[in-house]
One Martini backbone bead per residue (centre of mass of N, CA, C, O) as a GRO file, in nm:
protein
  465
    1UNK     BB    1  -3.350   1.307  -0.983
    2UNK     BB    2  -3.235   1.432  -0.698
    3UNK     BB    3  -3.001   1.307  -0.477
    4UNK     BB    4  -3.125   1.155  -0.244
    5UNK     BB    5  -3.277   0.941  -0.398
    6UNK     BB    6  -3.005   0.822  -0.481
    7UNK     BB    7  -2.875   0.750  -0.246
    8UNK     BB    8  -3.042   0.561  -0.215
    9UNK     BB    9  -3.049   0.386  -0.476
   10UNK     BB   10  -2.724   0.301  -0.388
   11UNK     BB   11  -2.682   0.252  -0.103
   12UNK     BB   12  -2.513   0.489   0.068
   13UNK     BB   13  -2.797   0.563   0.214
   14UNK     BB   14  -3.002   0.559   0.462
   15UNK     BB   15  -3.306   0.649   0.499
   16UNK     BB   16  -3.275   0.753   0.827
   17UNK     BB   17  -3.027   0.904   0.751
   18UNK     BB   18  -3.137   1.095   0.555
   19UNK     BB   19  -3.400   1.230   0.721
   20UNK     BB   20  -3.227   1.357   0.914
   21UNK     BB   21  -3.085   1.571   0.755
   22UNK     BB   22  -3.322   1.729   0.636
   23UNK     BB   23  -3.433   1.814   0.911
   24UNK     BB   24  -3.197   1.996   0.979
   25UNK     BB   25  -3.214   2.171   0.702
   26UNK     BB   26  -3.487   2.222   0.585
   27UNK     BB   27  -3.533   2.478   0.410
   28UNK     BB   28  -3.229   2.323   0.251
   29UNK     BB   29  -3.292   2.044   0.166
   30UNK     BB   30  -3.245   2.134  -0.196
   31UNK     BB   31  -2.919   2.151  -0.085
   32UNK     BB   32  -2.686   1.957  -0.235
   33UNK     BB   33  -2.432   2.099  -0.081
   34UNK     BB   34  -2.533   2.073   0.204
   35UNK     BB   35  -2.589   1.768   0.206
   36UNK     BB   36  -2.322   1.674   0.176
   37UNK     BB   37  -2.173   1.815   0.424
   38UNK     BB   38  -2.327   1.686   0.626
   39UNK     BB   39  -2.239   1.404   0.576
   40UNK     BB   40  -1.986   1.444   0.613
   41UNK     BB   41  -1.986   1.564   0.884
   42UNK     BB   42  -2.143   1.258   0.989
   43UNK     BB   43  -1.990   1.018   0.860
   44UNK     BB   44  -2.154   0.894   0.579
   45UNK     BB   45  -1.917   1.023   0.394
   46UNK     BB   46  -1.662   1.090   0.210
   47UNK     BB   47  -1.463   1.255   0.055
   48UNK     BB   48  -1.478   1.108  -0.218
   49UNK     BB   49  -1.742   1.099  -0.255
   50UNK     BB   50  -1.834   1.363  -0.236
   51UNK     BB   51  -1.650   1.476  -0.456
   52UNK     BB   52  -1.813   1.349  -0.655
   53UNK     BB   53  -2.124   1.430  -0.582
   54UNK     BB   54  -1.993   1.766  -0.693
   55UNK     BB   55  -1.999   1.646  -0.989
   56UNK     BB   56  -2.198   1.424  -1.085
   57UNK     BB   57  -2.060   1.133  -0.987
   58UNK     BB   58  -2.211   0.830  -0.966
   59UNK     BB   59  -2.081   0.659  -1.122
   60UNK     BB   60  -1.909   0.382  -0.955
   61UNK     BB   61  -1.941   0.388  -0.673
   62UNK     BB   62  -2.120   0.138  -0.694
   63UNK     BB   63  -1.981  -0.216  -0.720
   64UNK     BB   64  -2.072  -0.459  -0.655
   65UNK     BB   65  -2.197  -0.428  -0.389
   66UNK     BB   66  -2.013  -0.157  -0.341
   67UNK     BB   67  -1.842   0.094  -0.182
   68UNK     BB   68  -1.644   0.365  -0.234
   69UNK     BB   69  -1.428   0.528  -0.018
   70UNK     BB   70  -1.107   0.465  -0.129
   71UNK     BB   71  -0.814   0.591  -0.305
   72UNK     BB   72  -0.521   0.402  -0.307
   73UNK     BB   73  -0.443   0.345  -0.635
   74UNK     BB   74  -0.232   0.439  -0.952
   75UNK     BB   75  -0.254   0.344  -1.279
   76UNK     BB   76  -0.219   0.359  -1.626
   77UNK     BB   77  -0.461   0.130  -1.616
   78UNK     BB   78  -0.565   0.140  -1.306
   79UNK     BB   79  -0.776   0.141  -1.029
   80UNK     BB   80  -0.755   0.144  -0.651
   81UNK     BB   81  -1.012   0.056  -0.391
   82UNK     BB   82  -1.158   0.131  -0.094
   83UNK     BB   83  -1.433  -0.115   0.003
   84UNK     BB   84  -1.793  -0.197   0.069
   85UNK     BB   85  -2.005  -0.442   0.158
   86UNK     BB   86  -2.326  -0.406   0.184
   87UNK     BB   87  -2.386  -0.688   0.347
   88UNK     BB   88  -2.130  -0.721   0.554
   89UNK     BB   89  -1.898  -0.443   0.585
   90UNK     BB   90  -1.662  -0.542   0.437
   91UNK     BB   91  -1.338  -0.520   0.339
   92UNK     BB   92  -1.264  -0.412  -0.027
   93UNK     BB   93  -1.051  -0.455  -0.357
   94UNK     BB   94  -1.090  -0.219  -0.615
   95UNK     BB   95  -1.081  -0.263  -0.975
   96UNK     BB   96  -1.043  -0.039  -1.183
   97UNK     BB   97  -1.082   0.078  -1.531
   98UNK     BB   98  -0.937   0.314  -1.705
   99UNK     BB   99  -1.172   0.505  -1.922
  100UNK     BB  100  -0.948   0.516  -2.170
  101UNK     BB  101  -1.019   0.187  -2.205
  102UNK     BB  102  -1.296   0.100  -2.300
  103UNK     BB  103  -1.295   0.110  -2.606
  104UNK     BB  104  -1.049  -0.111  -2.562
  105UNK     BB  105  -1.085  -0.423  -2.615
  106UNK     BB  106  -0.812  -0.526  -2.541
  107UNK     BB  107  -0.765  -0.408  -2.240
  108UNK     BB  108  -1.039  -0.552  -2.156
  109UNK     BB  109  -0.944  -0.829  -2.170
  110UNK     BB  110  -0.687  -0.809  -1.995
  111UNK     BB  111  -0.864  -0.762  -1.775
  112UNK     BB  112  -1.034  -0.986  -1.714
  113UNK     BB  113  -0.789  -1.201  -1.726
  114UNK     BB  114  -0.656  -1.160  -1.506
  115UNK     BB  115  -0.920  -1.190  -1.306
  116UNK     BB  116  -0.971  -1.532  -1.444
  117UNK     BB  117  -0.698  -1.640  -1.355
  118UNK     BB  118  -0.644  -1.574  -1.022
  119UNK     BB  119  -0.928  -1.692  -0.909
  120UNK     BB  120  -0.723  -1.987  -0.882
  121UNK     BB  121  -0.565  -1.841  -0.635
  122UNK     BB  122  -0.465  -1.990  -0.348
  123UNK     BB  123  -0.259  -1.810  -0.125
  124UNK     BB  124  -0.112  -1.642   0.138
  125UNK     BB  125   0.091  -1.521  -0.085
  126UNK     BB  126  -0.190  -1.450  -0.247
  127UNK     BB  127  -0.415  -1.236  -0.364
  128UNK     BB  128  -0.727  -1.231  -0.353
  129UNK     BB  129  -1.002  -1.316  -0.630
  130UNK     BB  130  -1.356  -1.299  -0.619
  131UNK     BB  131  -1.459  -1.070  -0.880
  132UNK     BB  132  -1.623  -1.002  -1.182
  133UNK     BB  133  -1.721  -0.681  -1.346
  134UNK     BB  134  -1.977  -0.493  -1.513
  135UNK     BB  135  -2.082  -0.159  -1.543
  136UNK     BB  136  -2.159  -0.039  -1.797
  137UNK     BB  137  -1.835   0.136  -1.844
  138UNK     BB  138  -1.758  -0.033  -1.556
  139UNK     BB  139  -1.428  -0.204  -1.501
  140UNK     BB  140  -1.403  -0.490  -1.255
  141UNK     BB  141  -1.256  -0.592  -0.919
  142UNK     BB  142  -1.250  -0.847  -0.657
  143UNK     BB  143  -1.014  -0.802  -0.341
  144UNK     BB  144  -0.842  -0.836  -0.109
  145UNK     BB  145  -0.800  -0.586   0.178
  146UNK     BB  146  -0.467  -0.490   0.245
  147UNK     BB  147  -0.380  -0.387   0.550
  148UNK     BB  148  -0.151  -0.136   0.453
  149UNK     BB  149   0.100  -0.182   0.196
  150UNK     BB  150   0.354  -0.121  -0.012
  151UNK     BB  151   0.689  -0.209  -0.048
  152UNK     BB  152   0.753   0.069  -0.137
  153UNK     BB  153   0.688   0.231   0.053
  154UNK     BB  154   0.799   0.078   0.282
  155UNK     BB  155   1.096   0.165   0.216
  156UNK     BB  156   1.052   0.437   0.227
  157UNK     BB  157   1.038   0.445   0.535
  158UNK     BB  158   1.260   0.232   0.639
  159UNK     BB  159   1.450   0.108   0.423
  160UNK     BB  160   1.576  -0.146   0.533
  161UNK     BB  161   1.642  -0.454   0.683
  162UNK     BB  162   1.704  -0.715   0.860
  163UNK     BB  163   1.752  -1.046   0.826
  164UNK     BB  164   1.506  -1.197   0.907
  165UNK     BB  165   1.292  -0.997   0.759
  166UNK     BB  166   1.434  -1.050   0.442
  167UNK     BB  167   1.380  -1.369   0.440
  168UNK     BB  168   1.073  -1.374   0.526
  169UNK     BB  169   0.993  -1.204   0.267
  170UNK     BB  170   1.084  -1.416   0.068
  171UNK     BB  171   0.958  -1.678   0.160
  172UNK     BB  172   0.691  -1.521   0.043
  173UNK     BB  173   0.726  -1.491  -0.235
  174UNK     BB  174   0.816  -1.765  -0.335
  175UNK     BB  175   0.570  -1.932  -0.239
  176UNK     BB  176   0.390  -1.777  -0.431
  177UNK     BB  177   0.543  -1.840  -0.714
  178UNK     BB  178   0.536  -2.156  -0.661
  179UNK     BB  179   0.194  -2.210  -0.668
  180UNK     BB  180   0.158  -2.063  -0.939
  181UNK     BB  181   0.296  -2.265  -1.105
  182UNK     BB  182   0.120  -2.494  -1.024
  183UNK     BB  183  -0.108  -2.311  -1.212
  184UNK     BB  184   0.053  -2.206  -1.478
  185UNK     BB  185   0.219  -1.930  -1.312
  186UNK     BB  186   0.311  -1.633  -1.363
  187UNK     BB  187   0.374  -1.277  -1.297
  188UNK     BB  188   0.554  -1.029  -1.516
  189UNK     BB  189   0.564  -0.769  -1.262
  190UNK     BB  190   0.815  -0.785  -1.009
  191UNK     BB  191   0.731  -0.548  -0.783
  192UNK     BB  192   0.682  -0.385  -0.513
  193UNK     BB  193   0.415  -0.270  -0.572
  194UNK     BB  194   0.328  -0.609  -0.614
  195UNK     BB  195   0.356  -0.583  -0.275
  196UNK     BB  196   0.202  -0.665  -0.001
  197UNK     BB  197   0.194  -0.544   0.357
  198UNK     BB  198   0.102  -0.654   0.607
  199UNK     BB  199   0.020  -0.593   0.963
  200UNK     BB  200   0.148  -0.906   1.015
  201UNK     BB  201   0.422  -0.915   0.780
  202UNK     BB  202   0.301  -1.027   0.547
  203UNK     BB  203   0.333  -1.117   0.216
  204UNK     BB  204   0.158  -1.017  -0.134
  205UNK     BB  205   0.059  -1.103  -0.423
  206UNK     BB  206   0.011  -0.890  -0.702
  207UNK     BB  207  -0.068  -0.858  -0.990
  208UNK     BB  208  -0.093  -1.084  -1.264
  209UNK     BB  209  -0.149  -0.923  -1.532
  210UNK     BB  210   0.131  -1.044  -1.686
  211UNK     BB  211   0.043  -1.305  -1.685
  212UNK     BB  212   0.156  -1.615  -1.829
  213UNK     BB  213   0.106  -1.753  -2.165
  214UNK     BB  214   0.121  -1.898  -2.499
  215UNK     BB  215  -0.022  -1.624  -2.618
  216UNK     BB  216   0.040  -1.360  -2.472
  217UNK     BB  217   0.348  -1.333  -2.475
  218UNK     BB  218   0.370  -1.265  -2.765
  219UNK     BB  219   0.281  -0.989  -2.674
  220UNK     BB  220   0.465  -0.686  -2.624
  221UNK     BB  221   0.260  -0.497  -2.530
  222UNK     BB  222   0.192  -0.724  -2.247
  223UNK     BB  223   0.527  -0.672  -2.164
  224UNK     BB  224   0.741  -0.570  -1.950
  225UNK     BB  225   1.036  -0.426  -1.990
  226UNK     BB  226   1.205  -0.578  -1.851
  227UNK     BB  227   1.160  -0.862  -1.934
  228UNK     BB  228   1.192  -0.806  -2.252
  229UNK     BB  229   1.487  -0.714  -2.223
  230UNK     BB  230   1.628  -0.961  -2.062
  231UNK     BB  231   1.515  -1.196  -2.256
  232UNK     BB  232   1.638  -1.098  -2.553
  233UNK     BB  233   1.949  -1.088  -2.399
  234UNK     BB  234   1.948  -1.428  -2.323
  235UNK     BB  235   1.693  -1.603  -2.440
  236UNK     BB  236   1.486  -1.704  -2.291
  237UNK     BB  237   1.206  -1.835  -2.254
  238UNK     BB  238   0.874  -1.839  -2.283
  239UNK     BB  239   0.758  -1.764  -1.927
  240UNK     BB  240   0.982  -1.763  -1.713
  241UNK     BB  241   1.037  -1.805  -1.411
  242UNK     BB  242   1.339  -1.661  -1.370
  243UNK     BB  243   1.241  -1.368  -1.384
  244UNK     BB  244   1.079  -1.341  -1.141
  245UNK     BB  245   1.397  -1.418  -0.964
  246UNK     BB  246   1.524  -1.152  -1.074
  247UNK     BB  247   1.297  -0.970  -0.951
  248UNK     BB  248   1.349  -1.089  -0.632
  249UNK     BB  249   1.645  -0.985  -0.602
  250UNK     BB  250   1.595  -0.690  -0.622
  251UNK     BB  251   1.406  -0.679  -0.393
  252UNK     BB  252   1.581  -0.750  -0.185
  253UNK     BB  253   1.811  -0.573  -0.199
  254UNK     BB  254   1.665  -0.318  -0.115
  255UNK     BB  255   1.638  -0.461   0.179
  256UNK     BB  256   1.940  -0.494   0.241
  257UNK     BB  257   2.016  -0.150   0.170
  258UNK     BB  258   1.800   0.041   0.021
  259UNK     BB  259   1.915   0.028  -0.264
  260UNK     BB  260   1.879  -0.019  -0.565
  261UNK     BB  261   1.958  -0.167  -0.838
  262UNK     BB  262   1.912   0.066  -1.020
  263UNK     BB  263   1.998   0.242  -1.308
  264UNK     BB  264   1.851   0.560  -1.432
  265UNK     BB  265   1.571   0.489  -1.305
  266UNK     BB  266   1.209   0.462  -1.431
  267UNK     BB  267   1.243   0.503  -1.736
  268UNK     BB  268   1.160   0.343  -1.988
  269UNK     BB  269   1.448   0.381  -2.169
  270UNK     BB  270   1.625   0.236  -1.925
  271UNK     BB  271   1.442  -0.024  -1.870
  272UNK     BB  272   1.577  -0.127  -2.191
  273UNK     BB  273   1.904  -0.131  -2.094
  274UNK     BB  274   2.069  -0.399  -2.027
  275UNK     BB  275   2.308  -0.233  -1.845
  276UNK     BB  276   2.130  -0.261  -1.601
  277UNK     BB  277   2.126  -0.580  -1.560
  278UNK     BB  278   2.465  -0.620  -1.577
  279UNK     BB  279   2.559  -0.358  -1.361
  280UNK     BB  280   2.533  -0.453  -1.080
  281UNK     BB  281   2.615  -0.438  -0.804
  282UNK     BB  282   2.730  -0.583  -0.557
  283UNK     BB  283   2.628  -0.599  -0.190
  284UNK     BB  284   2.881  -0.573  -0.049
  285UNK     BB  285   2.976  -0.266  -0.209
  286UNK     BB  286   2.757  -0.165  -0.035
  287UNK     BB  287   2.708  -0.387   0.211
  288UNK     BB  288   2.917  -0.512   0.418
  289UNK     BB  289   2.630  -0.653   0.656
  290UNK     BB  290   2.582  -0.852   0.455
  291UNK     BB  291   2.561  -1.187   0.468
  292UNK     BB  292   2.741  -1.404   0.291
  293UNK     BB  293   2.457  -1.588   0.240
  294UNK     BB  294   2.280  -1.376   0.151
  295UNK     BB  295   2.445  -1.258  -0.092
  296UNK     BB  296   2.434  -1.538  -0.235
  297UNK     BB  297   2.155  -1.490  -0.316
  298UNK     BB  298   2.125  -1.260  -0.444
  299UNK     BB  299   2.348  -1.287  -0.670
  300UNK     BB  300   2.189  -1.524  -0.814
  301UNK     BB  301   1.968  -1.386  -0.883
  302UNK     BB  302   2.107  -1.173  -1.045
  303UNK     BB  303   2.210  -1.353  -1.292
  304UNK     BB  304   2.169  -1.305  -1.638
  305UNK     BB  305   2.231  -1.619  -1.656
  306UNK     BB  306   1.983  -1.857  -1.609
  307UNK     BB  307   2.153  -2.071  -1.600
  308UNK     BB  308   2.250  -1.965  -1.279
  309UNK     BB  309   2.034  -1.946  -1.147
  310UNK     BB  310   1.799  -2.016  -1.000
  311UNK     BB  311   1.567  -2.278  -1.127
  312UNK     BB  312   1.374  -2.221  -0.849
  313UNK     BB  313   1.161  -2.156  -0.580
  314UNK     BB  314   1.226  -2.405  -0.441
  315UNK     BB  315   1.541  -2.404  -0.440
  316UNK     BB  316   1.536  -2.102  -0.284
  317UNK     BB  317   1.374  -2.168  -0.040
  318UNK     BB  318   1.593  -2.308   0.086
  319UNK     BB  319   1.803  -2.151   0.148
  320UNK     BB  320   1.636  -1.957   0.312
  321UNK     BB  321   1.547  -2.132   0.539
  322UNK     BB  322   1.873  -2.171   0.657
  323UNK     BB  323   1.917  -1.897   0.704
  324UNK     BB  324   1.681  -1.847   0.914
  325UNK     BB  325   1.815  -2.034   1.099
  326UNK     BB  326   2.117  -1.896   1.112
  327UNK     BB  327   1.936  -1.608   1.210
  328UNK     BB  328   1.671  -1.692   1.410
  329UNK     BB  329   1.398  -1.839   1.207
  330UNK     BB  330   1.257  -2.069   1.250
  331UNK     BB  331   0.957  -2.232   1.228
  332UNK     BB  332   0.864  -2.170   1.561
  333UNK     BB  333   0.886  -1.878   1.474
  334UNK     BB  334   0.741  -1.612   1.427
  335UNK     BB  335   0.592  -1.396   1.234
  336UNK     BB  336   0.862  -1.128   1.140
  337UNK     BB  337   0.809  -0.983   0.906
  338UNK     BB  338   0.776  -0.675   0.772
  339UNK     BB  339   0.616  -0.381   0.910
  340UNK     BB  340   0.336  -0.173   0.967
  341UNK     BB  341   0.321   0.129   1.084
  342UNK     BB  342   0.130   0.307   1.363
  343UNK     BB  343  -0.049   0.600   1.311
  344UNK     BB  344  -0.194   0.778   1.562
  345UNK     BB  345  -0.469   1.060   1.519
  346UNK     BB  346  -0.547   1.316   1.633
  347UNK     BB  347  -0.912   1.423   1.496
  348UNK     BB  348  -1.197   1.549   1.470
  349UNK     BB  349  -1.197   1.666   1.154
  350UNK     BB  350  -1.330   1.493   0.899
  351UNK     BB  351  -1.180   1.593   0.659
  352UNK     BB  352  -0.949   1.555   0.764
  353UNK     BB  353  -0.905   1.279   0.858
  354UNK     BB  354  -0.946   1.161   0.535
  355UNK     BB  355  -0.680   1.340   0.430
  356UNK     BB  356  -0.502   1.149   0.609
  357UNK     BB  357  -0.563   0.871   0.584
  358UNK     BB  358  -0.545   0.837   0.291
  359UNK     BB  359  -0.243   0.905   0.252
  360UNK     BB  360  -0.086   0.729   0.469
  361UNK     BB  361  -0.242   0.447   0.328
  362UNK     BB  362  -0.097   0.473   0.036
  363UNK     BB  363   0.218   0.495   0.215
  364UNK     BB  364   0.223   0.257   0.419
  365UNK     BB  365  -0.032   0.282   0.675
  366UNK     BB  366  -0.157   0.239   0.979
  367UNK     BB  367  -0.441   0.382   1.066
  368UNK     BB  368  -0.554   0.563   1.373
  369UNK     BB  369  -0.863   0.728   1.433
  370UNK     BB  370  -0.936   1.013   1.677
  371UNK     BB  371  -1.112   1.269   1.854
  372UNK     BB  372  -0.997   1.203   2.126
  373UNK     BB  373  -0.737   1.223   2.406
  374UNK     BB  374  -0.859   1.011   2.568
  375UNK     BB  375  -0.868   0.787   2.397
  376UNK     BB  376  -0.587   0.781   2.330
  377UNK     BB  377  -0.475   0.714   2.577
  378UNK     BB  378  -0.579   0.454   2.638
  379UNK     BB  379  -0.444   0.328   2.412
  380UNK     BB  380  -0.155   0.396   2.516
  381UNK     BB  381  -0.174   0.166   2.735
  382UNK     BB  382  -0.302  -0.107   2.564
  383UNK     BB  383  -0.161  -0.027   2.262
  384UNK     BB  384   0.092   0.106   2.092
  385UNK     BB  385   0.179   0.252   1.886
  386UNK     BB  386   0.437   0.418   1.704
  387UNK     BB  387   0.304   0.672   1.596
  388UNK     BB  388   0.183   1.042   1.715
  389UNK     BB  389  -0.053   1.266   1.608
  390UNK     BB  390  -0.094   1.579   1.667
  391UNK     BB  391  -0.367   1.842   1.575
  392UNK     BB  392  -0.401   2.159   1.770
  393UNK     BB  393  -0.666   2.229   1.586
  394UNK     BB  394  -0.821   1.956   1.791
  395UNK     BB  395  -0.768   2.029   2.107
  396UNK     BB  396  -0.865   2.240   2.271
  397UNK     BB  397  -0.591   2.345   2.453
  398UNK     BB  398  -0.402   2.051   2.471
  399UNK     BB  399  -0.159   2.010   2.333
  400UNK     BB  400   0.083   2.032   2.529
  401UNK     BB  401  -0.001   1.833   2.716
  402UNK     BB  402  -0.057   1.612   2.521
  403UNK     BB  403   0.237   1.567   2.444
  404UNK     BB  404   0.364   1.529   2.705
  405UNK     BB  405   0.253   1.229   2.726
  406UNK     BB  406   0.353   1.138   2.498
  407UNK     BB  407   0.659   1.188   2.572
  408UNK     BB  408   0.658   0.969   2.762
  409UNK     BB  409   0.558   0.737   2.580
  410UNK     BB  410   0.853   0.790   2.430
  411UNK     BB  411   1.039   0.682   2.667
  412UNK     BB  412   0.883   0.390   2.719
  413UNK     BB  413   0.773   0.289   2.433
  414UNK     BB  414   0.901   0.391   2.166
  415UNK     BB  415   0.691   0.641   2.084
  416UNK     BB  416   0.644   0.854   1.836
  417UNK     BB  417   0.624   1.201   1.775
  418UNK     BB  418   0.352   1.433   1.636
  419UNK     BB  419   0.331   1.800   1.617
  420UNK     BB  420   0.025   2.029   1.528
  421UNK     BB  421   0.041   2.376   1.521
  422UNK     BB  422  -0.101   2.639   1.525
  423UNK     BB  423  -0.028   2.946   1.472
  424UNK     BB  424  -0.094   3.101   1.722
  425UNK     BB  425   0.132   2.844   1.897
  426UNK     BB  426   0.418   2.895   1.781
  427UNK     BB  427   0.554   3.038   2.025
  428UNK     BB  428   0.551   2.728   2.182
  429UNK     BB  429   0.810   2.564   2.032
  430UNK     BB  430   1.037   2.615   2.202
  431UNK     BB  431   0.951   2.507   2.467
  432UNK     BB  432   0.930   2.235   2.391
  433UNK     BB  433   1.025   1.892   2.417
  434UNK     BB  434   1.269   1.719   2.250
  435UNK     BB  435   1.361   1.458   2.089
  436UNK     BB  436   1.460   1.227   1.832
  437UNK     BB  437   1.113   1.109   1.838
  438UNK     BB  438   1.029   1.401   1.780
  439UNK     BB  439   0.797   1.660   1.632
  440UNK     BB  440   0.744   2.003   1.502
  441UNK     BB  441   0.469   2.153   1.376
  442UNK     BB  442   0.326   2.475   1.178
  443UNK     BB  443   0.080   2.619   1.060
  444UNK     BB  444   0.150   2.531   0.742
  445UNK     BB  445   0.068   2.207   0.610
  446UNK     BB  446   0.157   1.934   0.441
  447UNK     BB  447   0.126   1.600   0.378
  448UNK     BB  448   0.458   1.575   0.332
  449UNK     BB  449   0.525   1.682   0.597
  450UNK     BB  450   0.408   1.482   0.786
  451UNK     BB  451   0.528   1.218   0.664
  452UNK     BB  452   0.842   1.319   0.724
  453UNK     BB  453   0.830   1.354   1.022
  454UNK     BB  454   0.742   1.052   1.068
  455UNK     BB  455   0.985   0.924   0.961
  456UNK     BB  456   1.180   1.035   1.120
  457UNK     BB  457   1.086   0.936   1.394
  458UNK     BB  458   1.087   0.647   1.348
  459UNK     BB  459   1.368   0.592   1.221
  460UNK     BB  460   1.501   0.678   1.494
  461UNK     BB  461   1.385   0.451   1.642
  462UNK     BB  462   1.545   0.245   1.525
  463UNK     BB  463   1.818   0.348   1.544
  464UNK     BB  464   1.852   0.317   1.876
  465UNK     BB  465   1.759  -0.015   1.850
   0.00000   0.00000   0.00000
């Protein structure tokens, strides 16, 4: 069968947009490398799609009447894509079990268990899973697409944060594993990547996947090395809550203060020794400007012997709830967890455009791309991002005159601005005027290049405020 018949046959692409397609291409219509670009240039696949189908990789594109549009995160065990409802056109969360385990009955069993577990779990602060579901060799589930980032990313961009913003996530984890425990589950591997920050600042528990129950968790194979570690050395009983807010209290710590308290870095057989978490410096010996109400509820949770910390989420909310009174968070204000930045692009370029897109939303940004400076203007007057992106070989001669207004809009509200210069135009780089909160790099850049510009002007406007 054709590569065009197949794509109609997966709803990747509808019949009249496809028939435009070809009657373009005329007598190369059956030059699947041209129709492919054609369709990217297009912008009727993605560049992930793309990329699958000159590869001949049909399969898995569309699961559960979803289409892959980018893939998200990948860990050793499942990868996770930004997919499309085909019948309403919501974005939706899929999680694929990765190849190398499909023939492993365990792992397989294990992935399905995760998802039949969560679908029971209904609340603001944890993740919903909507459907599991199996297609030939390939094992998904499906769950809300929080627009936004994880947790580590967020750190790895911000630092630390406020004190309220530090409560109100705290008590965002809090109430998910309060729920949780309601419906007879801990979460078993609770870490910054399995906390997504929404782009209202809500935090949300995700990957309940060694979620405990009385049979599995007797296999240490499907126990985080943390929780492992530290149970069988404190003597703790199978699938405590306690463990659950002993690393709540390592995720606040680095909100703190910027900093793991892990030493040893993130390797196996470090997070096997347990004076990895006997050793915690206190956090006031990192940052005396931590408030002292703040620091003993860290340092509580943090105690290795289980009786000695918080003994419930619920008894954790009342302190949290009590210092966000102390420090200007009541009930009836505005609800401010950290934000997730947001950073608009100018790029015509259709590949860039997805290169760039896929990229900063990976690490914990939200892209908002526009094809032309003028509609960007537009943006900047009725709600200004945190950080203007320039593309400058995507701006047909306006780069220099478009930075000049970004950089206006950064003196005004406080918008960060990076401008990327073509190689050509290299030479006015000297002549550019420069803040704090603005960067110019000139082509050839990586996505990495991009990425430090925009944290570093980013973090200097924190640094200003």
């Amino acid at each position: 069968k054709s590569l065009s018949a197949q794509l109609v046959d997966l709803k990747l692409i509808k019949p009249d947009e496809l028939e435009a397609c070809l009657q373009e291409l005329q007598e190369n219509s059956a030059d699947d490398d041209k129709l492919i670009r054609l369709l990217e240039r297009k912008n009727l696949i993605t560049s992930f799609q793309a990329s699958r189908l000159k590869n001949n990789e049909l399969e898995g594109l569309v699961l559960g009447g979803n289409k892959l549009m980018y893939q998200n995160a990948s860990g050793s065990f499942a990868r996770v894509y930004r997919g499309c409802d085909m019948d309403s056109g919501a974005m939706v969360g899929v999680k694929v079990l990765r190849q190398r385990y499909v023939a492993d009955e365990k792992s397989v069993a294990h992935f399905h268990r995760e998802a039949e577990l969560c679908m029971k779990l209904t609340h603001k602060n944890i993740v919903p899973i909507y459907g599991v579901g199996t297609e030939g060799d390939y094992h998904y589930f499906t769950m809300e697409f929080v627009e936004g980032g994880n947790l580590r990313d967020f750190i790895r961009i911000r630092g630390k944060v406020n004190t309220k913003e530090l409560l109100r996530c705290g008590a965002d984890m809090a109430e998910g594993l309060e729920y949780a425990l309601t419906q007879g589950m801990t979460h078993r591997d609770f870490k910054p990547s399995n906390i997504l920050m929404s782009t209202r600042g809500v935090a949300k528990l995700v990957d309940f996947g060694l979620a405990g129950d009385e049979t599995s968790s007797a296999d240490e194979s499907v126990q985080a090395v943390e929780y492992a570690t530290l149970e069988k050395n404190t003597g703790a009983p199978r699938n405590d809550p306690r463990s659950d807010l002993f690393f709540l209290g390592a995720v606040l710590y680095e909100l703190a203060c910027g900093t793991s308290p892990w030493t040893g870095g993130g390797k196996r057989e470090a997070r096997k020794q347990f004076s990895r978490y006997t050793g915690i410096r206190p956090i006031r010996q990192v940052d005396p400007n931590v408030p002292a109400d703040v620091s003993q509820i860290i340092d509580q949770l943090l105690r290795v012997n289980p009786n000695e910390r918080y003994q419930s989420a619920t008894e954790l909310l009342k302190d949290l709830r009590s210092a966000l009174s102390t420090h200007g968070g009541g009930k009836d204000d505005e609800h401010k967890a950290p934000r997730i930045s947001t950073v608009m692009c100018v790029e015509s370029r259709i590949k860039q455009q997805d290169l760039i897109r896929e990229y900063l939303s990976k690490h914990g940004f939200r892209v908002l791309m526009l094809s032309s400076w003028e509609r960007a203007v537009t943006r900047l007057k009725s709600n200004p991002p945190d950080c203007v992106l320039l593309m400058g070989e995507a701006l047909n001669g306006q780069a220099a005159s478009a930075y000049e207004e970004a950089l206006r809009w950064s003196q005004l509200q406080g918008v960060a601005c990076v401008l990327v210069l073509a190689a050509q135009d290299s030479d006015s780089k000297d002549s550019l005027k420069l803040n704090s909160s603005s960067r110019a790099l000139v082509t050839p850049v990586t996505l990495r290049d991009l990425r430090g510009a925009i944290v570093e002007s980013l973090q200097s406007n924190l640094n200003r405020e």
